[in-house]
Amino acid sequence: MADLDQAREWLTRADSVAVMTGAGISAESGIPTFRGSGGLWKDYKPEDLATPEAFARDPRLVWEWYNWRRETIAKAAPNAAHRALVELEIRKPRFTLITQNVDGLHDRAGSGKILKLHGDIWRMRCTACGANWPDRRVPLPKLPPHCACGGLTRPGVVWFGEPLPDGMMKEAEHAASAAQVFLVIGTSAVVHPAAGLIPYAKQSGARVIEINTEPTAYSAMVDCALLGPAGELLPKLL
Ligand code: NAD
């Protein structure tokens, strides 16, 4: 298994880089991950709240959770790892940032185009007319929120069991297959189809570098697994 120096050399030499981030990259900004400590809200598991079934059963409860998450995220700021990816984007002729995060911290750090596989917590979608709009109010004045058409509004995110936004997975696969280096940062890599991009990039010939505080199911198959916080390791890798 390669070490940090080897990984830095691969990254320096690569013209084409793709990055996939997960909740772990925002952990040092104070945003709880789903898996690991601190991810629970009132004893509910995220898998019991981030589903279409939970929303159909109790939209107010689901919205209370999202309101709490929006409050937590609003207090947070991008960290050194988010900023390092902005720098990497500037350096590389071909660069794609794929994220599973919905928190908007990559946008706030200054990243350009971002493939948000799981949507954006700062957007709303009407379940009746399909309208889609940004909303950064914290806290939301009335739960559950409603659209101007009177329809019930849902968060603009992808829930467990739902398909990803049209065409986005294709774009992510294209970037993963074209990349010389594929960087995987702060994801437990258990949520599909996003996790499938890791073996896909590897089979397509990319050097895969993982950064995580813990080993994951893919650590043994990547070319380099760096153990530690993204905010410390990513700046060192650059
Ligand atoms: P996850 O919670 O399943 O896993 C987080 C991973 O990050 C773990 O493997 C953990 O070991 C690692 N980690 C924790 N702190 C780290 C650090 N400082 N540096 C590097 N790694 C660290 O998250 P996931 O894999 O992204 O999948 C969960 C789903 O939850 C995603 O679909 C995502 O949409 C959603 N989610 C998003 C946010 C967010 O937007 N910030 C937060 C929680 C969950």
PDB file of C-alpha atoms in Angstrom, residues 11-226:
ATOM      1  CA  LEU A  11      -1.701  13.677  -7.595  1.00  0.00           C
ATOM      2  CA  THR A  12       0.966  16.160  -8.701  1.00  0.00           C
ATOM      3  CA  ARG A  13       1.478  14.343 -12.008  1.00  0.00           C
ATOM      4  CA  ALA A  14      -2.203  13.864 -12.844  1.00  0.00           C
ATOM      5  CA  ASP A  15      -3.931  16.219 -15.302  1.00  0.00           C
ATOM      6  CA  SER A  16      -7.284  14.615 -14.778  1.00  0.00           C
ATOM      7  CA  VAL A  17      -8.594  14.317 -11.225  1.00  0.00           C
ATOM      8  CA  ALA A  18     -11.993  13.389  -9.812  1.00  0.00           C
ATOM      9  CA  VAL A  19     -12.923  13.678  -6.154  1.00  0.00           C
ATOM     10  CA  MET A  20     -15.829  12.175  -4.247  1.00  0.00           C
ATOM     11  CA  THR A  21     -16.620  13.527  -0.794  1.00  0.00           C
ATOM     12  CA  GLY A  22     -18.928  12.337   1.976  1.00  0.00           C
ATOM     13  CA  ALA A  23     -20.120  13.588   5.339  1.00  0.00           C
ATOM     14  CA  GLY A  24     -16.637  13.095   6.880  1.00  0.00           C
ATOM     15  CA  ILE A  25     -15.200  16.113   5.036  1.00  0.00           C
ATOM     16  CA  SER A  26     -17.631  18.354   6.930  1.00  0.00           C
ATOM     17  CA  ALA A  27     -17.093  16.684  10.324  1.00  0.00           C
ATOM     18  CA  GLU A  28     -14.299  19.113  11.247  1.00  0.00           C
ATOM     19  CA  SER A  29     -16.696  21.967  10.465  1.00  0.00           C
ATOM     20  CA  GLY A  30     -18.924  20.613  13.257  1.00  0.00           C
ATOM     21  CA  ILE A  31     -21.563  18.894  11.114  1.00  0.00           C
ATOM     22  CA  PRO A  32     -22.401  15.402  12.414  1.00  0.00           C
ATOM     23  CA  THR A  33     -21.915  12.444  10.070  1.00  0.00           C
ATOM     24  CA  PHE A  34     -24.661   9.813   9.748  1.00  0.00           C
ATOM     25  CA  ARG A  35     -22.461   6.918  10.786  1.00  0.00           C
ATOM     26  CA  GLY A  36     -20.194   7.345  13.775  1.00  0.00           C
ATOM     27  CA  SER A  37     -20.844   9.282  16.973  1.00  0.00           C
ATOM     28  CA  GLY A  38     -23.107  12.322  17.121  1.00  0.00           C
ATOM     29  CA  GLY A  39     -25.299  11.473  14.124  1.00  0.00           C
ATOM     30  CA  LEU A  40     -28.472  10.814  16.070  1.00  0.00           C
ATOM     31  CA  TRP A  41     -31.315  13.263  16.639  1.00  0.00           C
ATOM     32  CA  LYS A  42     -33.790  12.493  19.452  1.00  0.00           C
ATOM     33  CA  ASP A  43     -32.838   8.789  19.204  1.00  0.00           C
ATOM     34  CA  TYR A  44     -33.967   8.516  15.565  1.00  0.00           C
ATOM     35  CA  LYS A  45     -31.617   6.951  13.041  1.00  0.00           C
ATOM     36  CA  PRO A  46     -31.168   8.934   9.801  1.00  0.00           C
ATOM     37  CA  GLU A  47     -32.386   5.860   7.888  1.00  0.00           C
ATOM     38  CA  ASP A  48     -35.723   6.233   9.741  1.00  0.00           C
ATOM     39  CA  LEU A  49     -36.143   9.896   8.752  1.00  0.00           C
ATOM     40  CA  ALA A  50     -34.510  10.363   5.331  1.00  0.00           C
ATOM     41  CA  THR A  51     -37.037   8.261   3.428  1.00  0.00           C
ATOM     42  CA  PRO A  52     -40.176   8.940   1.362  1.00  0.00           C
ATOM     43  CA  GLU A  53     -42.096   6.622   3.712  1.00  0.00           C
ATOM     44  CA  ALA A  54     -41.120   8.624   6.816  1.00  0.00           C
ATOM     45  CA  PHE A  55     -42.196  11.846   5.072  1.00  0.00           C
ATOM     46  CA  ALA A  56     -45.537  10.359   4.009  1.00  0.00           C
ATOM     47  CA  ARG A  57     -46.126   9.145   7.585  1.00  0.00           C
ATOM     48  CA  ASP A  58     -45.096  12.303   9.440  1.00  0.00           C
ATOM     49  CA  PRO A  59     -43.920  15.275   7.345  1.00  0.00           C
ATOM     50  CA  ARG A  60     -43.686  17.530  10.393  1.00  0.00           C
ATOM     51  CA  LEU A  61     -41.283  15.163  12.215  1.00  0.00           C
ATOM     52  CA  VAL A  62     -39.071  14.859   9.127  1.00  0.00           C
ATOM     53  CA  TRP A  63     -39.093  18.640   8.700  1.00  0.00           C
ATOM     54  CA  GLU A  64     -38.163  19.153  12.388  1.00  0.00           C
ATOM     55  CA  TRP A  65     -35.086  17.026  11.754  1.00  0.00           C
ATOM     56  CA  TYR A  66     -34.185  18.946   8.600  1.00  0.00           C
ATOM     57  CA  ASN A  67     -34.752  22.235  10.419  1.00  0.00           C
ATOM     58  CA  TRP A  68     -32.299  21.067  13.107  1.00  0.00           C
ATOM     59  CA  ARG A  69     -29.760  20.026  10.468  1.00  0.00           C
ATOM     60  CA  ARG A  70     -30.131  23.361   8.646  1.00  0.00           C
ATOM     61  CA  GLU A  71     -29.517  25.180  11.947  1.00  0.00           C
ATOM     62  CA  THR A  72     -26.366  23.127  12.605  1.00  0.00           C
ATOM     63  CA  ILE A  73     -25.046  23.662   9.073  1.00  0.00           C
ATOM     64  CA  ALA A  74     -25.828  27.397   9.099  1.00  0.00           C
ATOM     65  CA  LYS A  75     -23.483  27.807  12.093  1.00  0.00           C
ATOM     66  CA  ALA A  76     -20.662  25.896  10.356  1.00  0.00           C
ATOM     67  CA  ALA A  77     -17.961  27.177   8.013  1.00  0.00           C
ATOM     68  CA  PRO A  78     -15.902  25.375   5.347  1.00  0.00           C
ATOM     69  CA  ASN A  79     -12.682  23.860   6.719  1.00  0.00           C
ATOM     70  CA  ALA A  80      -9.148  23.318   5.380  1.00  0.00           C
ATOM     71  CA  ALA A  81     -10.243  20.228   3.404  1.00  0.00           C
ATOM     72  CA  HIS A  82     -12.998  22.096   1.518  1.00  0.00           C
ATOM     73  CA  ARG A  83     -10.506  24.886   0.786  1.00  0.00           C
ATOM     74  CA  ALA A  84      -7.828  22.438  -0.416  1.00  0.00           C
ATOM     75  CA  LEU A  85     -10.250  21.107  -3.043  1.00  0.00           C
ATOM     76  CA  VAL A  86     -10.765  24.642  -4.374  1.00  0.00           C
ATOM     77  CA  GLU A  87      -6.977  24.923  -4.755  1.00  0.00           C
ATOM     78  CA  LEU A  88      -6.807  21.514  -6.492  1.00  0.00           C
ATOM     79  CA  GLU A  89      -9.532  22.594  -8.929  1.00  0.00           C
ATOM     80  CA  ILE A  90      -7.463  25.663  -9.863  1.00  0.00           C
ATOM     81  CA  ARG A  91      -4.341  23.541 -10.458  1.00  0.00           C
ATOM     82  CA  LYS A  92      -5.834  20.791 -12.601  1.00  0.00           C
ATOM     83  CA  PRO A  93      -6.865  21.115 -16.268  1.00  0.00           C
ATOM     84  CA  ARG A  94      -9.584  18.488 -15.797  1.00  0.00           C
ATOM     85  CA  PHE A  95     -11.242  18.342 -12.405  1.00  0.00           C
ATOM     86  CA  THR A  96     -14.604  17.062 -11.192  1.00  0.00           C
ATOM     87  CA  LEU A  97     -15.982  17.345  -7.684  1.00  0.00           C
ATOM     88  CA  ILE A  98     -18.643  14.780  -6.820  1.00  0.00           C
ATOM     89  CA  THR A  99     -20.247  15.062  -3.402  1.00  0.00           C
ATOM     90  CA  GLN A 100     -22.778  13.092  -1.411  1.00  0.00           C
ATOM     91  CA  ASN A 101     -23.116  16.042   0.944  1.00  0.00           C
ATOM     92  CA  VAL A 102     -26.135  18.290   0.988  1.00  0.00           C
ATOM     93  CA  ASP A 103     -24.674  20.975   3.268  1.00  0.00           C
ATOM     94  CA  GLY A 104     -23.439  23.453   0.642  1.00  0.00           C
ATOM     95  CA  LEU A 105     -19.987  23.866   2.254  1.00  0.00           C
ATOM     96  CA  HIS A 106     -18.201  23.141  -1.042  1.00  0.00           C
ATOM     97  CA  ASP A 107     -20.150  26.029  -2.622  1.00  0.00           C
ATOM     98  CA  ARG A 108     -19.306  28.307   0.296  1.00  0.00           C
ATOM     99  CA  ALA A 109     -15.597  27.366   0.075  1.00  0.00           C
ATOM    100  CA  GLY A 110     -15.641  28.463  -3.582  1.00  0.00           C
ATOM    101  CA  SER A 111     -15.668  25.206  -5.556  1.00  0.00           C
ATOM    102  CA  GLY A 112     -16.946  25.643  -9.113  1.00  0.00           C
ATOM    103  CA  LYS A 113     -19.057  22.950 -10.677  1.00  0.00           C
ATOM    104  CA  ILE A 114     -20.208  20.393  -8.118  1.00  0.00           C
ATOM    105  CA  LEU A 115     -22.075  17.176  -8.888  1.00  0.00           C
ATOM    106  CA  LYS A 116     -24.409  17.013  -5.892  1.00  0.00           C
ATOM    107  CA  LEU A 117     -25.468  13.383  -6.057  1.00  0.00           C
ATOM    108  CA  HIS A 118     -27.815  13.675  -3.083  1.00  0.00           C
ATOM    109  CA  GLY A 119     -29.193  17.163  -3.690  1.00  0.00           C
ATOM    110  CA  ASP A 120     -29.031  20.285  -1.555  1.00  0.00           C
ATOM    111  CA  ILE A 121     -30.537  20.913   1.890  1.00  0.00           C
ATOM    112  CA  TRP A 122     -30.891  24.617   0.972  1.00  0.00           C
ATOM    113  CA  ARG A 123     -33.373  23.876  -1.792  1.00  0.00           C
ATOM    114  CA  MET A 124     -37.092  23.109  -1.559  1.00  0.00           C
ATOM    115  CA  ARG A 125     -39.293  21.074  -3.839  1.00  0.00           C
ATOM    116  CA  CYS A 126     -43.082  21.090  -4.049  1.00  0.00           C
ATOM    117  CA  THR A 127     -44.601  17.610  -3.876  1.00  0.00           C
ATOM    118  CA  ALA A 128     -47.651  18.858  -5.814  1.00  0.00           C
ATOM    119  CA  CYS A 129     -46.467  21.109  -8.682  1.00  0.00           C
ATOM    120  CA  GLY A 130     -42.761  20.101  -8.761  1.00  0.00           C
ATOM    121  CA  ALA A 131     -41.462  23.690  -8.350  1.00  0.00           C
ATOM    122  CA  ASN A 132     -37.888  23.837  -7.040  1.00  0.00           C
ATOM    123  CA  TRP A 133     -36.357  26.872  -5.342  1.00  0.00           C
ATOM    124  CA  PRO A 134     -33.597  27.948  -2.902  1.00  0.00           C
ATOM    125  CA  ASP A 135     -34.514  28.736   0.713  1.00  0.00           C
ATOM    126  CA  ARG A 136     -31.880  29.626   3.325  1.00  0.00           C
ATOM    127  CA  ARG A 137     -34.187  30.638   6.168  1.00  0.00           C
ATOM    128  CA  VAL A 138     -33.113  29.308   9.569  1.00  0.00           C
ATOM    129  CA  PRO A 139     -35.246  28.332  11.349  1.00  0.00           C
ATOM    130  CA  LEU A 140     -38.113  27.865   8.933  1.00  0.00           C
ATOM    131  CA  PRO A 141     -41.092  29.922  10.141  1.00  0.00           C
ATOM    132  CA  LYS A 142     -43.709  27.165   9.786  1.00  0.00           C
ATOM    133  CA  LEU A 143     -43.399  23.391   9.666  1.00  0.00           C
ATOM    134  CA  PRO A 144     -44.067  21.662   7.389  1.00  0.00           C
ATOM    135  CA  PRO A 145     -43.547  24.400   4.763  1.00  0.00           C
ATOM    136  CA  HIS A 146     -45.932  24.784   1.822  1.00  0.00           C
ATOM    137  CA  CYS A 147     -45.508  25.989  -1.753  1.00  0.00           C
ATOM    138  CA  ALA A 148     -47.303  29.034  -3.198  1.00  0.00           C
ATOM    139  CA  CYS A 149     -49.595  26.526  -4.974  1.00  0.00           C
ATOM    140  CA  GLY A 150     -50.654  25.150  -1.575  1.00  0.00           C
ATOM    141  CA  GLY A 151     -48.785  21.839  -2.009  1.00  0.00           C
ATOM    142  CA  LEU A 152     -46.643  20.281   0.701  1.00  0.00           C
ATOM    143  CA  THR A 153     -42.939  21.131   0.341  1.00  0.00           C
ATOM    144  CA  ARG A 154     -40.102  18.642   0.832  1.00  0.00           C
ATOM    145  CA  PRO A 155     -36.346  19.168   1.184  1.00  0.00           C
ATOM    146  CA  GLY A 156     -34.482  19.199  -2.154  1.00  0.00           C
ATOM    147  CA  VAL A 157     -32.451  16.139  -1.244  1.00  0.00           C
ATOM    148  CA  VAL A 158     -32.359  12.519  -2.364  1.00  0.00           C
ATOM    149  CA  TRP A 159     -33.750  10.154   0.243  1.00  0.00           C
ATOM    150  CA  PHE A 160     -32.831   6.514   0.809  1.00  0.00           C
ATOM    151  CA  GLY A 161     -34.533   4.436  -1.874  1.00  0.00           C
ATOM    152  CA  GLU A 162     -34.939   7.344  -4.322  1.00  0.00           C
ATOM    153  CA  PRO A 163     -33.183   7.676  -7.695  1.00  0.00           C
ATOM    154  CA  LEU A 164     -30.424  10.275  -8.186  1.00  0.00           C
ATOM    155  CA  PRO A 165     -31.111  13.437 -10.221  1.00  0.00           C
ATOM    156  CA  ASP A 166     -31.409  12.740 -13.968  1.00  0.00           C
ATOM    157  CA  GLY A 167     -28.104  12.190 -15.739  1.00  0.00           C
ATOM    158  CA  MET A 168     -25.957  13.053 -12.733  1.00  0.00           C
ATOM    159  CA  MET A 169     -24.706   9.522 -12.106  1.00  0.00           C
ATOM    160  CA  LYS A 170     -23.709   9.260 -15.785  1.00  0.00           C
ATOM    161  CA  GLU A 171     -21.682  12.456 -15.462  1.00  0.00           C
ATOM    162  CA  ALA A 172     -20.040  11.184 -12.270  1.00  0.00           C
ATOM    163  CA  GLU A 173     -19.206   7.846 -13.917  1.00  0.00           C
ATOM    164  CA  HIS A 174     -17.711   9.651 -16.871  1.00  0.00           C
ATOM    165  CA  ALA A 175     -15.465  11.710 -14.574  1.00  0.00           C
ATOM    166  CA  ALA A 176     -14.468   8.630 -12.540  1.00  0.00           C
ATOM    167  CA  SER A 177     -13.551   6.668 -15.671  1.00  0.00           C
ATOM    168  CA  ALA A 178     -11.550   9.567 -17.187  1.00  0.00           C
ATOM    169  CA  ALA A 179      -9.620  10.349 -13.986  1.00  0.00           C
ATOM    170  CA  GLN A 180      -5.961   9.485 -13.509  1.00  0.00           C
ATOM    171  CA  VAL A 181      -6.425  10.011  -9.784  1.00  0.00           C
ATOM    172  CA  PHE A 182      -9.708   9.423  -7.936  1.00  0.00           C
ATOM    173  CA  LEU A 183      -9.755  10.865  -4.429  1.00  0.00           C
ATOM    174  CA  VAL A 184     -12.338   9.522  -1.973  1.00  0.00           C
ATOM    175  CA  ILE A 185     -12.741  11.632   1.148  1.00  0.00           C
ATOM    176  CA  GLY A 186     -14.788  11.053   4.306  1.00  0.00           C
ATOM    177  CA  THR A 187     -17.338   8.559   3.096  1.00  0.00           C
ATOM    178  CA  SER A 188     -18.268   5.264   4.728  1.00  0.00           C
ATOM    179  CA  ALA A 189     -18.924   4.098   1.143  1.00  0.00           C
ATOM    180  CA  VAL A 190     -22.023   2.106   2.021  1.00  0.00           C
ATOM    181  CA  VAL A 191     -24.613   4.268   0.238  1.00  0.00           C
ATOM    182  CA  HIS A 192     -25.188   3.170  -3.371  1.00  0.00           C
ATOM    183  CA  PRO A 193     -24.917   3.983  -6.216  1.00  0.00           C
ATOM    184  CA  ALA A 194     -22.329   6.588  -5.052  1.00  0.00           C
ATOM    185  CA  ALA A 195     -20.067   3.944  -3.433  1.00  0.00           C
ATOM    186  CA  GLY A 196     -19.920   2.053  -6.731  1.00  0.00           C
ATOM    187  CA  LEU A 197     -17.870   4.909  -8.216  1.00  0.00           C
ATOM    188  CA  ILE A 198     -14.846   3.721  -6.206  1.00  0.00           C
ATOM    189  CA  PRO A 199     -14.432   0.290  -7.874  1.00  0.00           C
ATOM    190  CA  TYR A 200     -15.568   1.867 -11.159  1.00  0.00           C
ATOM    191  CA  ALA A 201     -12.706   4.396 -11.078  1.00  0.00           C
ATOM    192  CA  LYS A 202     -10.237   1.695 -10.089  1.00  0.00           C
ATOM    193  CA  GLN A 203     -11.328  -0.643 -12.902  1.00  0.00           C
ATOM    194  CA  SER A 204     -11.076   2.264 -15.346  1.00  0.00           C
ATOM    195  CA  GLY A 205      -7.414   2.705 -14.445  1.00  0.00           C
ATOM    196  CA  ALA A 206      -7.389   5.524 -11.885  1.00  0.00           C
ATOM    197  CA  ARG A 207      -5.088   5.553  -8.884  1.00  0.00           C
ATOM    198  CA  VAL A 208      -7.573   5.607  -6.014  1.00  0.00           C
ATOM    199  CA  ILE A 209      -6.594   7.495  -2.863  1.00  0.00           C
ATOM    200  CA  GLU A 210      -8.848   7.294   0.187  1.00  0.00           C
ATOM    201  CA  ILE A 211      -8.821   9.680   3.150  1.00  0.00           C
ATOM    202  CA  ASN A 212     -10.840   8.629   6.188  1.00  0.00           C
ATOM    203  CA  THR A 213     -10.444   8.536   9.963  1.00  0.00           C
ATOM    204  CA  GLU A 214     -11.408   4.826   9.880  1.00  0.00           C
ATOM    205  CA  PRO A 215     -10.891   1.959   7.428  1.00  0.00           C
ATOM    206  CA  THR A 216     -13.853   1.335   5.089  1.00  0.00           C
ATOM    207  CA  ALA A 217     -15.009  -1.645   3.027  1.00  0.00           C
ATOM    208  CA  TYR A 218     -12.907  -0.276   0.143  1.00  0.00           C
ATOM    209  CA  SER A 219      -9.681   0.478   2.045  1.00  0.00           C
ATOM    210  CA  ALA A 220      -8.126  -2.832   1.063  1.00  0.00           C
ATOM    211  CA  MET A 221      -8.767  -2.353  -2.680  1.00  0.00           C
ATOM    212  CA  VAL A 222      -7.684   1.283  -3.083  1.00  0.00           C
ATOM    213  CA  ASP A 223      -4.110   2.176  -4.067  1.00  0.00           C
ATOM    214  CA  CYS A 224      -3.549   4.298  -0.993  1.00  0.00           C
ATOM    215  CA  ALA A 225      -5.630   4.528   2.193  1.00  0.00           C
ATOM    216  CA  LEU A 226      -4.643   7.483   4.346  1.00  0.00           C
TER     217      LEU A 226
END
